Coordinates of C-alpha atoms in Angstrom, one line a residue:
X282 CA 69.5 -79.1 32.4
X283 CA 73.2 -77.8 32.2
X284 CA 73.9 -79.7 29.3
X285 CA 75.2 -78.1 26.1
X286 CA 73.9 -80.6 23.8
X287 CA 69.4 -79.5 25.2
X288 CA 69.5 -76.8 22.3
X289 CA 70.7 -79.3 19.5
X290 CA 68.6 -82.0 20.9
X291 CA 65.4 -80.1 20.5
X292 CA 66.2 -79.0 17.0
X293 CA 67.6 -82.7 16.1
X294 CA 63.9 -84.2 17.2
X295 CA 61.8 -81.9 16.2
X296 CA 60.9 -79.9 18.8
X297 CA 61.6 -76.4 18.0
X298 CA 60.3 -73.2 19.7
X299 CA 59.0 -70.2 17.8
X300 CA 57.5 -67.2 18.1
X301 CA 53.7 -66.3 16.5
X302 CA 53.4 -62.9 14.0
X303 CA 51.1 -60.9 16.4
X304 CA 48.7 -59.3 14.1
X305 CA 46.6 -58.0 16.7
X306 CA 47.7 -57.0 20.2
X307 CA 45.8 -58.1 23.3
X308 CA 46.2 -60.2 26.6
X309 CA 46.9 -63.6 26.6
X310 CA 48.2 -65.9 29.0
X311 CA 49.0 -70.0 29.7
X312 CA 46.2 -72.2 29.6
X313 CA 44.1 -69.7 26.9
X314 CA 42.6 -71.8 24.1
X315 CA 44.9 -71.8 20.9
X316 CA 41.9 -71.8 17.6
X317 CA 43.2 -72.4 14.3
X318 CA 41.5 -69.7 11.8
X319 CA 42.6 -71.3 8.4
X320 CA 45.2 -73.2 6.8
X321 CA 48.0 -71.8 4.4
X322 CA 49.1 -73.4 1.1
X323 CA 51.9 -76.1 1.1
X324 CA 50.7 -76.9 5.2
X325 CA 54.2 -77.3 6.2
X326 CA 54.1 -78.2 9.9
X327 CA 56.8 -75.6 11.7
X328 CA 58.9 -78.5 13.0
X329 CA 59.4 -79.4 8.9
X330 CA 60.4 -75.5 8.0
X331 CA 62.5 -75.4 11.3
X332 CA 64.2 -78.9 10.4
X333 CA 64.7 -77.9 6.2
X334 CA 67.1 -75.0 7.4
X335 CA 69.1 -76.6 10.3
X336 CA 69.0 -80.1 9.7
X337 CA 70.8 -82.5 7.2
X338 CA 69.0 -83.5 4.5
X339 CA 68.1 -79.9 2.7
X340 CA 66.2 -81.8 -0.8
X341 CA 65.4 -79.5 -3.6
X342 CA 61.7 -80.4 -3.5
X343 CA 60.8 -79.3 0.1
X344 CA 63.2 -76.5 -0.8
X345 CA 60.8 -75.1 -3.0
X346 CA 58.1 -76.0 -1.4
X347 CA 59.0 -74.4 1.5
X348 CA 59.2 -71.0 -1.1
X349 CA 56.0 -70.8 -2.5
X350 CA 54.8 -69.8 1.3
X351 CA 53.6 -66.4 0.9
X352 CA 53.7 -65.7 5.0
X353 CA 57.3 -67.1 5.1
X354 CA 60.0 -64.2 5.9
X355 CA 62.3 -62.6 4.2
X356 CA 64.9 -64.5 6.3
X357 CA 63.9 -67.4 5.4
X358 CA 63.3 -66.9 1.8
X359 CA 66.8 -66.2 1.8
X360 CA 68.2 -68.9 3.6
X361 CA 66.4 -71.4 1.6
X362 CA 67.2 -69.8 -1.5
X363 CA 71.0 -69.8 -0.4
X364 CA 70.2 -73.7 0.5
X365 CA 69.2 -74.0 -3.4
X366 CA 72.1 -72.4 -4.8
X367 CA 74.6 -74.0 -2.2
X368 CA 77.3 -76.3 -4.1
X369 CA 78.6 -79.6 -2.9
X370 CA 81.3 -79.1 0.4
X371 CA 79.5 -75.9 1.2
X372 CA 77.6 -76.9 4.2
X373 CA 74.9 -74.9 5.8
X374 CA 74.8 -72.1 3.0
X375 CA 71.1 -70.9 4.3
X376 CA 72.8 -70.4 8.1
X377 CA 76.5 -69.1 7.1
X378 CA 77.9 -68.0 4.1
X379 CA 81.8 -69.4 3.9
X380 CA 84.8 -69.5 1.2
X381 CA 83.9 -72.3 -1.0
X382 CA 86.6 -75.6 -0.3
X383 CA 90.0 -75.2 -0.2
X384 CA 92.4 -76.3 -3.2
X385 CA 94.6 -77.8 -0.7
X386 CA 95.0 -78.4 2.9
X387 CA 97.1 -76.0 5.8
X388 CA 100.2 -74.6 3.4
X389 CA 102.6 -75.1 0.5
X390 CA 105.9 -74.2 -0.5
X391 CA 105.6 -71.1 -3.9
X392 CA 108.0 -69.7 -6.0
X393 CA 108.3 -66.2 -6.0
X394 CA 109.0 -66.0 -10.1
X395 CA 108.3 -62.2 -10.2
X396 CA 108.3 -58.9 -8.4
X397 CA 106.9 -55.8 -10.0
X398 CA 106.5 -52.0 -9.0
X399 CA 103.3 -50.7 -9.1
X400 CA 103.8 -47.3 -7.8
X401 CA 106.1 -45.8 -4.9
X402 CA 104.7 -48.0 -2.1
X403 CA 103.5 -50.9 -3.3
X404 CA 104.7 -54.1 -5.4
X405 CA 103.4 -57.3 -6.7
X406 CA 104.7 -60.8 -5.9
X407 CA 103.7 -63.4 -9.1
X408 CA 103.9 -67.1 -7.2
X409 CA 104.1 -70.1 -9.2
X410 CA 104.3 -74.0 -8.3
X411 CA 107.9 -74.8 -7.7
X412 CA 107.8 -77.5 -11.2
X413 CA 106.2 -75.5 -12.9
X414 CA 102.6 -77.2 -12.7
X415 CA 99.9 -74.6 -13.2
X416 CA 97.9 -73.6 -9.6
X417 CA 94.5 -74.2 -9.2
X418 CA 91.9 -71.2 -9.8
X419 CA 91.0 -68.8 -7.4
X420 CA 87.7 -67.2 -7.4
X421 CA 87.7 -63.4 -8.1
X422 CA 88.1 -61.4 -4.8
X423 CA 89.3 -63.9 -2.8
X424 CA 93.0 -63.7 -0.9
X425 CA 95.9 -65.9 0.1
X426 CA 97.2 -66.4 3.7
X427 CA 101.2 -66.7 4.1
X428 CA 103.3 -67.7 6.5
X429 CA 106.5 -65.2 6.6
X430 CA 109.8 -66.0 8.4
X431 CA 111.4 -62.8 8.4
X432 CA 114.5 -64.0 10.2
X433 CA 115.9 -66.6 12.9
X434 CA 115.5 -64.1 15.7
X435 CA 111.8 -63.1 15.1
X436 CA 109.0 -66.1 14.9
X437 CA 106.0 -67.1 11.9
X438 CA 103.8 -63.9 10.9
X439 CA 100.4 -64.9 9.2
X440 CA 99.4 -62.3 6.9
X441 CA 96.5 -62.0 4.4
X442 CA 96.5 -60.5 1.0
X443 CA 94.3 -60.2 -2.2
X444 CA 94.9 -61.8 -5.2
X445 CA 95.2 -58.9 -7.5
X446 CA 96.2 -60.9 -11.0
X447 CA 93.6 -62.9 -13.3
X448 CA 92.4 -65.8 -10.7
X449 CA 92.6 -68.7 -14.0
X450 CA 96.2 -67.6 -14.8
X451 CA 97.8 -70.6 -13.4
X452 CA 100.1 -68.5 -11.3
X453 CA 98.6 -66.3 -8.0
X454 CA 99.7 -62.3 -7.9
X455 CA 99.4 -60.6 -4.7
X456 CA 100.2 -57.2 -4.3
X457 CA 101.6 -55.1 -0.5
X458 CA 101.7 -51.8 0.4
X459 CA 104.4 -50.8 2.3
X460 CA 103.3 -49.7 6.2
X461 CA 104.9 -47.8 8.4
X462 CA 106.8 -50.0 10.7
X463 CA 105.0 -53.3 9.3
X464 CA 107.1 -56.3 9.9
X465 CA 106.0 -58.4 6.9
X466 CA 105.6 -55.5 4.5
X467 CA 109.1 -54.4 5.0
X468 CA 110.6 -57.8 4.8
X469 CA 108.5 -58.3 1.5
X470 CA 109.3 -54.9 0.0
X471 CA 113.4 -54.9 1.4
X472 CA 114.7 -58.6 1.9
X473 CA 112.4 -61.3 -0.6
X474 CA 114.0 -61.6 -4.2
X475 CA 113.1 -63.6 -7.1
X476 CA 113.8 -67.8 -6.6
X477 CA 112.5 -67.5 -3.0
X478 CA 110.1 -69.7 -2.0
X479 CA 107.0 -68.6 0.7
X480 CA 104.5 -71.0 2.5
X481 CA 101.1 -70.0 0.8
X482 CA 97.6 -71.8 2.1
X483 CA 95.0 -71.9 -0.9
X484 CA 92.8 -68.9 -1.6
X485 CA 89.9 -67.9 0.3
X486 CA 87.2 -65.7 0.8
X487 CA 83.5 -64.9 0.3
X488 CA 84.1 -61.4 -1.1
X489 CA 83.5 -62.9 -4.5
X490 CA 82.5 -61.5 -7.2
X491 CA 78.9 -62.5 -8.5
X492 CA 77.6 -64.5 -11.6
X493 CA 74.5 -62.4 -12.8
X494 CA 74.0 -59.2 -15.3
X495 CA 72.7 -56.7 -12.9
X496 CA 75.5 -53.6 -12.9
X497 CA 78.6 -54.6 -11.1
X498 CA 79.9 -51.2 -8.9
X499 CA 84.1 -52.2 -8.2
X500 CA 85.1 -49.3 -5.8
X501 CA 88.2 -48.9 -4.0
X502 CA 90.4 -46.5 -2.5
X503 CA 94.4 -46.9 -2.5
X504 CA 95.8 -50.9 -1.7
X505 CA 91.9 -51.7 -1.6
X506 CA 92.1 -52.0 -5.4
X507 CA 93.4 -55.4 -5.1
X508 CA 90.6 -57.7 -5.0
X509 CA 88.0 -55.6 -7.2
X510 CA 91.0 -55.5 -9.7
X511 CA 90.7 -59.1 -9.8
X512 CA 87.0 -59.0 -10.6
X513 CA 88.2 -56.8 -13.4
X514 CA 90.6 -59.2 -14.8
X515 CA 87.5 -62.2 -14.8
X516 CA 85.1 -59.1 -16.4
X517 CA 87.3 -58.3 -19.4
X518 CA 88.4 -62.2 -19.8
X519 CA 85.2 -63.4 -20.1
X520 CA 84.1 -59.9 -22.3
X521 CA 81.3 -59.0 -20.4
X522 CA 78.4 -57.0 -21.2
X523 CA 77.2 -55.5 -18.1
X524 CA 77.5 -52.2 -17.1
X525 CA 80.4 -52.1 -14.9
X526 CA 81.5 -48.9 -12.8
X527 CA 85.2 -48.4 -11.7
X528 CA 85.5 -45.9 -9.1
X529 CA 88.7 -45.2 -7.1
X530 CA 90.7 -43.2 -4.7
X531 CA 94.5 -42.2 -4.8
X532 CA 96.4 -39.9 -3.2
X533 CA 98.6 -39.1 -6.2
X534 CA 99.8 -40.6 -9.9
X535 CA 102.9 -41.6 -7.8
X536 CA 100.8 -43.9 -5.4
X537 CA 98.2 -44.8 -8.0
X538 CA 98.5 -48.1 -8.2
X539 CA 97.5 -50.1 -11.3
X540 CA 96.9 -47.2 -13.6
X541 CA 97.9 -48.6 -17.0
X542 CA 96.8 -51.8 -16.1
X543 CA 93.0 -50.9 -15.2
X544 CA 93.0 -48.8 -17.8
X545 CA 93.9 -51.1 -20.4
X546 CA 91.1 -53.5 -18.9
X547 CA 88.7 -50.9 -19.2
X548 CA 89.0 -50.0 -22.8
X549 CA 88.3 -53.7 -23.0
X550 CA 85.5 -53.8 -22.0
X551 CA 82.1 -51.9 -23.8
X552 CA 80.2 -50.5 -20.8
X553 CA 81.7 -48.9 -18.8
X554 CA 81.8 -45.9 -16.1
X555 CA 84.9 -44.8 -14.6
X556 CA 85.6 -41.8 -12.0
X557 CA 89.6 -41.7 -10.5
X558 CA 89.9 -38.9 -7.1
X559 CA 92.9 -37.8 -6.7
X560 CA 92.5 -36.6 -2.7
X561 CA 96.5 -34.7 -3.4
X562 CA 97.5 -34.3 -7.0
X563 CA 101.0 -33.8 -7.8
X564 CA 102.6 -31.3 -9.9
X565 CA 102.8 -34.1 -13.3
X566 CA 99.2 -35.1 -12.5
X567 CA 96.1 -33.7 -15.1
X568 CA 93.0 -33.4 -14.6
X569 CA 91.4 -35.3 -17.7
X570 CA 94.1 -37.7 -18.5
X571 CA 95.7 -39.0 -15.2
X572 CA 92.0 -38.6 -12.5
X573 CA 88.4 -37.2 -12.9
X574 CA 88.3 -35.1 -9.7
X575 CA 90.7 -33.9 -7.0
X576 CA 89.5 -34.5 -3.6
X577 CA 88.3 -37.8 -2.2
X578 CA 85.4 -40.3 -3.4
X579 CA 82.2 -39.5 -0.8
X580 CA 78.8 -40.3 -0.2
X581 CA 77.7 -36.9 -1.7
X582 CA 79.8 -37.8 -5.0
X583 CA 78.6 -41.0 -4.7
X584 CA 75.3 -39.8 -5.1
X585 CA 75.9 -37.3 -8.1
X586 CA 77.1 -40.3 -10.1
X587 CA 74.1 -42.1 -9.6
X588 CA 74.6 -45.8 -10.1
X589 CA 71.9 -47.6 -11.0
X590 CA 70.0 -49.1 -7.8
X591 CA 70.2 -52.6 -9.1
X592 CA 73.6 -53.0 -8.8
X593 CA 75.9 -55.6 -7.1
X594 CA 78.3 -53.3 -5.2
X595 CA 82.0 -54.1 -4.0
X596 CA 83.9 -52.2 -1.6
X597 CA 87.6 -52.4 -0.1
X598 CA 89.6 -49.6 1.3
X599 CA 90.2 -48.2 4.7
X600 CA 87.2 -48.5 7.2
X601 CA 86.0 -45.6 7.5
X602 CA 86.0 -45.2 3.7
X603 CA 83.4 -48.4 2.7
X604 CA 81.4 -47.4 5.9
X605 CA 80.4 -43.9 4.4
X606 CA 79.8 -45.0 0.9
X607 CA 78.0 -48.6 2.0
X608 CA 75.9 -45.4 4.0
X609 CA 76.1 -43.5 0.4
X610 CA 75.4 -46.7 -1.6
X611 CA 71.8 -47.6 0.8
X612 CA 70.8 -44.2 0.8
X613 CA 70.5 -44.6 -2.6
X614 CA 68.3 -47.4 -2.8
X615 CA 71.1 -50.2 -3.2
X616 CA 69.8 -53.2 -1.0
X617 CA 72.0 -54.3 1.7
X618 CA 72.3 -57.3 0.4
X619 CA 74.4 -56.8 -2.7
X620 CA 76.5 -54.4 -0.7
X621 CA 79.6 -56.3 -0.2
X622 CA 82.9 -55.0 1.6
X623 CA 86.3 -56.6 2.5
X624 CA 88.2 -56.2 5.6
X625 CA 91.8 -56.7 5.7
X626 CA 91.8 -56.8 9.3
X627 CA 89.6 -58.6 11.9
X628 CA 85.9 -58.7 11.1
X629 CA 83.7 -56.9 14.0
X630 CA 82.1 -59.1 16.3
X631 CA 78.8 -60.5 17.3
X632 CA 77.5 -61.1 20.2
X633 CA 73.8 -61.0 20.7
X634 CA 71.7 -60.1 24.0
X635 CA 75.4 -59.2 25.6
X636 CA 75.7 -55.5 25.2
X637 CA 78.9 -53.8 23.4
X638 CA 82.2 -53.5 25.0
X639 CA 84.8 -50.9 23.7
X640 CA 87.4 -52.8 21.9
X641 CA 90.4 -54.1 23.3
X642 CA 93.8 -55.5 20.8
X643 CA 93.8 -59.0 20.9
X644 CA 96.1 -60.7 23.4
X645 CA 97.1 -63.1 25.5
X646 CA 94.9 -65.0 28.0
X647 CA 95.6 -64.7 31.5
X648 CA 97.0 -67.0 33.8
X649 CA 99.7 -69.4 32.8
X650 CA 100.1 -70.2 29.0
X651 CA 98.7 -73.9 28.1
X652 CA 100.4 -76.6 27.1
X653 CA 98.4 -78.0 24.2
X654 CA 98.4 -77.0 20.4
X655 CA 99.4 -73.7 19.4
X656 CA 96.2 -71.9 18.4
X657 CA 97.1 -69.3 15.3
X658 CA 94.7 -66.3 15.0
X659 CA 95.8 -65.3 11.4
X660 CA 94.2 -61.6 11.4
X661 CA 94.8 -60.8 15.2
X662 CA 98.5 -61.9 14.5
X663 CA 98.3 -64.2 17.8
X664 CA 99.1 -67.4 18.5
X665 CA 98.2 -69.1 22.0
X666 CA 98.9 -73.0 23.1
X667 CA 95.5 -74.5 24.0
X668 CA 94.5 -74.8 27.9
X669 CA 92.2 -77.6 28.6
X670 CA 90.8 -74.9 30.7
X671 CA 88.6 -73.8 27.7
X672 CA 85.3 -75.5 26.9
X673 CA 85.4 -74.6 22.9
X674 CA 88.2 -72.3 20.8
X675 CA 84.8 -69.9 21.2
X676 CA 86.1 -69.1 24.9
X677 CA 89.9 -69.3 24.0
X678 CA 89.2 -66.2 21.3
X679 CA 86.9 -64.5 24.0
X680 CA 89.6 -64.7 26.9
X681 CA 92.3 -63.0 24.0
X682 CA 89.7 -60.3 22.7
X683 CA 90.0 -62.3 18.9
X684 CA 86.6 -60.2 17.6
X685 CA 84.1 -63.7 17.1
X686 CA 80.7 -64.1 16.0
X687 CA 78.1 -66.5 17.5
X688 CA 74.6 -66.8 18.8
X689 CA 73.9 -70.5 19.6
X690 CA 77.1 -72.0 21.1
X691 CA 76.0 -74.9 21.1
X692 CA 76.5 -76.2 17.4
X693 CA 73.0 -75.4 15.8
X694 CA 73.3 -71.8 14.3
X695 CA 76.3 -71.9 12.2
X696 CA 77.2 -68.0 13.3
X697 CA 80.1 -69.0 14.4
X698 CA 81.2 -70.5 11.2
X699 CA 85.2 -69.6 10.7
X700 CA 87.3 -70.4 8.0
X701 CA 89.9 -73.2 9.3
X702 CA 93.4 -72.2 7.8
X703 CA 95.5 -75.2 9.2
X704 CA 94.9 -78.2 11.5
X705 CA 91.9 -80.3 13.0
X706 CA 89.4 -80.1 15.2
X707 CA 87.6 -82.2 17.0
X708 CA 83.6 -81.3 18.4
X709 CA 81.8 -81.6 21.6
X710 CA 78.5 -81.4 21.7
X711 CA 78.7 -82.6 18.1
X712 CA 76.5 -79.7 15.5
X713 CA 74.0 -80.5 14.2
X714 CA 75.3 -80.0 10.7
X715 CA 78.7 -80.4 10.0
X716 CA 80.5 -76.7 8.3
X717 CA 81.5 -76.3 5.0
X718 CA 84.5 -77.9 3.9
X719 CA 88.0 -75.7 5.2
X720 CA 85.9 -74.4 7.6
X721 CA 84.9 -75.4 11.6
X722 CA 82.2 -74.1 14.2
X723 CA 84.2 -72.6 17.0
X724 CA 81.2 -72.5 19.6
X725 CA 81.8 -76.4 19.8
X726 CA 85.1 -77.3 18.7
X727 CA 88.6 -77.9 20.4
X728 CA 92.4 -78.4 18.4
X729 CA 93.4 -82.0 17.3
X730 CA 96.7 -80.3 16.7
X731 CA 98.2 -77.1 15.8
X732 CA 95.5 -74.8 14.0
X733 CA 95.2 -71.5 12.3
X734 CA 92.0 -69.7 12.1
X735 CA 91.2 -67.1 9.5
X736 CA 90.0 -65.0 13.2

């Protein structure tokens, strides 16, 4: 029975296990007689609901057949209303919820037509197509990966940074804080000028800012404004109506980024909240005309605001920051679900049944260095050549520490689902359902050639 492909086979021909909602507790054991009290509407057999979800083949009418189950989870509700929604290219949306396709494949050469100061440590970088065609949309929140050469002595950086400029303008704006000792932040702040040209790979991202009316919460605190001041940009284009709350943190009006510009965007717009902190005001800063409050943006001042508890939320900042206020924003009666937060670095891991491990810096595997394709980890800044010795790029990422989620690991779950940067894969055991377009299942996949994974 050591065969990868047993879990996948059993889902493929219908032969799932599951477990029965025990509504009573008492003994039972193998060989009891199984009596069937009454039947539910729709009589869908468990083998059909297991097969709608992981399967190929998700039709819209089984769909909502499949949701007019009363016993049926909240789980599943959700995954087969995800299923309902999901676009063409997008895969398994009721298992894994990934950056919608790629404009293009791997990277292209960008103009750099503009650089602007926003405030004493960060700029903007406009990008435009080198003849001047206009550059497919980007969806609002999402970020751009580049490929930085900072000089002949020091090899390719991968870096990731939100679009922070209208995402229909036919031109991409990033925008980069200047870190302490940060390689690509200093070479993009000191040495890029106007003319040069950077290798960009499309925008990507599921921190994407939603299509309904419920309230839209955009809160950020210092170079975390980025993406939820693209969401802006979309809000006051398309003059929206819903009740939309900016709430930010700076340390001063010398490292408040985007003042004029949000501001404008606000006054656009005909309902809306605003609340600036300003954690260390400067001597030129007011009260009233340049922040709301001094201090910093907590749960507790979270919670004096109020938002309403229908909103669709949006965080970005430091870690610590969105884990207090996603706290703040639950306590208040926000459902996790339309919490949303984006990392700039590695996401955590997930690794069920094994218990946690303190985290180690990604690095290199031991033993001797492979000789196959180099393997690119764009947000562990790592890049190993592949070693046959690996079953799946699952184990390669476990042997360097790269955070990684899966479950299955054997192609059926979709956990694993990463967004595939550059290159191609190849699978074995096959999954059961191919991922979404741009992206690849780790668990059961091995390089074709050079790749970069969004890990």
């Amino acid at each position: 029975m050591n065969d990868p492909r047993i879990p996948a086979l059993l889902v493929s021909h219908h032969r799932p296990g599951f477990y029965f909602r025990v509504l009573q507790q008492g003994e039972v054991q193998a060989g009891d007689e199984i009596t069937k009290l009454a039947s539910g509407p729709e009589q869908m057999p468990v083998a059909d609901a297991d097969a709608l979800l992981y399967l190929p083949g998700h039709t819209r009418q089984q769909l909502l057949r499949a949701l007019r189950i009363p016993a049926l989870s909240p789980g599943w509700q959700a995954s087969f209303r995800a299923l309902l929604d999901g676009g063409p290219g997008s895969g398994n949306a009721g298992l894994a919820l990934t950056s919608p396709p790629p404009a293009w494949p791997s990277f292209r050469q960008l103009t750099v037509a503009a650089i602007t100061r926003e405030s004493d440590s960060v700029i903007s970088i406009r990008l435009e197509d080198p003849k001047g065609a206009p550059l497919p949309a980007a969806r609002p929140g999402q970020y751009l990966t580049l490929r930085l050469q900072p000089g002949d002595q020091q090899g390719s950086m991968l870096r990731n940074y939100s679009l922070s400029g209208p995402p229909d303008a036919g031109y991409y704006r990033i925008s980069i804080k200047r870190e302490h000792d940060g390689a690509a932040s200093g070479y993009l702040h000191t040495r890029l000028a106007v003319g040069d040209q950077l290798e960009i790979a499309a925008p990507r991202g599921t921190f994407i800012l939603d299509d309904t009316h419920a309230p839209v919460l955009l809160i950020s605190a210092g170079i975390g404004a980025t993406p939820v001041l693209a969401m802006l940009q979309t809000l006051a284009e398309e003059r929206s109506d819903r009740q939309i709350w900016w709430l930010h943190g700076a340390q001063n009006g010398p490292n408040h980024s985007f003042a004029a510009e949000t501001q404008a965007l606000l006054a656009s717009l005909p309902n809306v909240h605003t609340h600036v902190y300003y954690s260390r005001p400067g001597p030129n800063d007011r009260e009233g005309r340049d922040f709301d409050s001094a201090g910093r943006l907590t749960a507790p001042q979270l919670a004096e605001l109020d938002p309403p508890q229908d909103s669709q939320a949006y965080l970005c900042g430091p870690t610590p920051f969105m884990d207090e206020i996603s706290s703040g924003l639950a306590a208040l009666g926000i459902d996790a679900a339309h919490i949303h937060t984006e990392l700039f670095g590695p996401a955590p891991g997930v690794t069920p049944g094994i218990a946690a491990r303190p985290a180690r810096p990604p690095h290199a595997p031991a033993g001797d260095p492979g000789s196959g394709p180099t393997i690119e980890f764009a947000r562990s800044d790592l890049a190993i050549p592949w070693s046959s010795d690996y079953g799946s790029l699952l184990e390669l990422a476990e042997a360097c520490d790269v955070p990684v989620r899966w479950s299955c690991r054997t192609g059926v779950c979709h956990t694993c689902e990463t967004t595939l940067i550059a290159g191609k894969v190849a699978y074995s055991p096959d999954p059961v359902e191919p991922p979404a377009d741009g992206s690849l299942l780790i668990c059961c996949s091995q390089p074709d050639d050079d790749l970069v994974l969004d890990l």
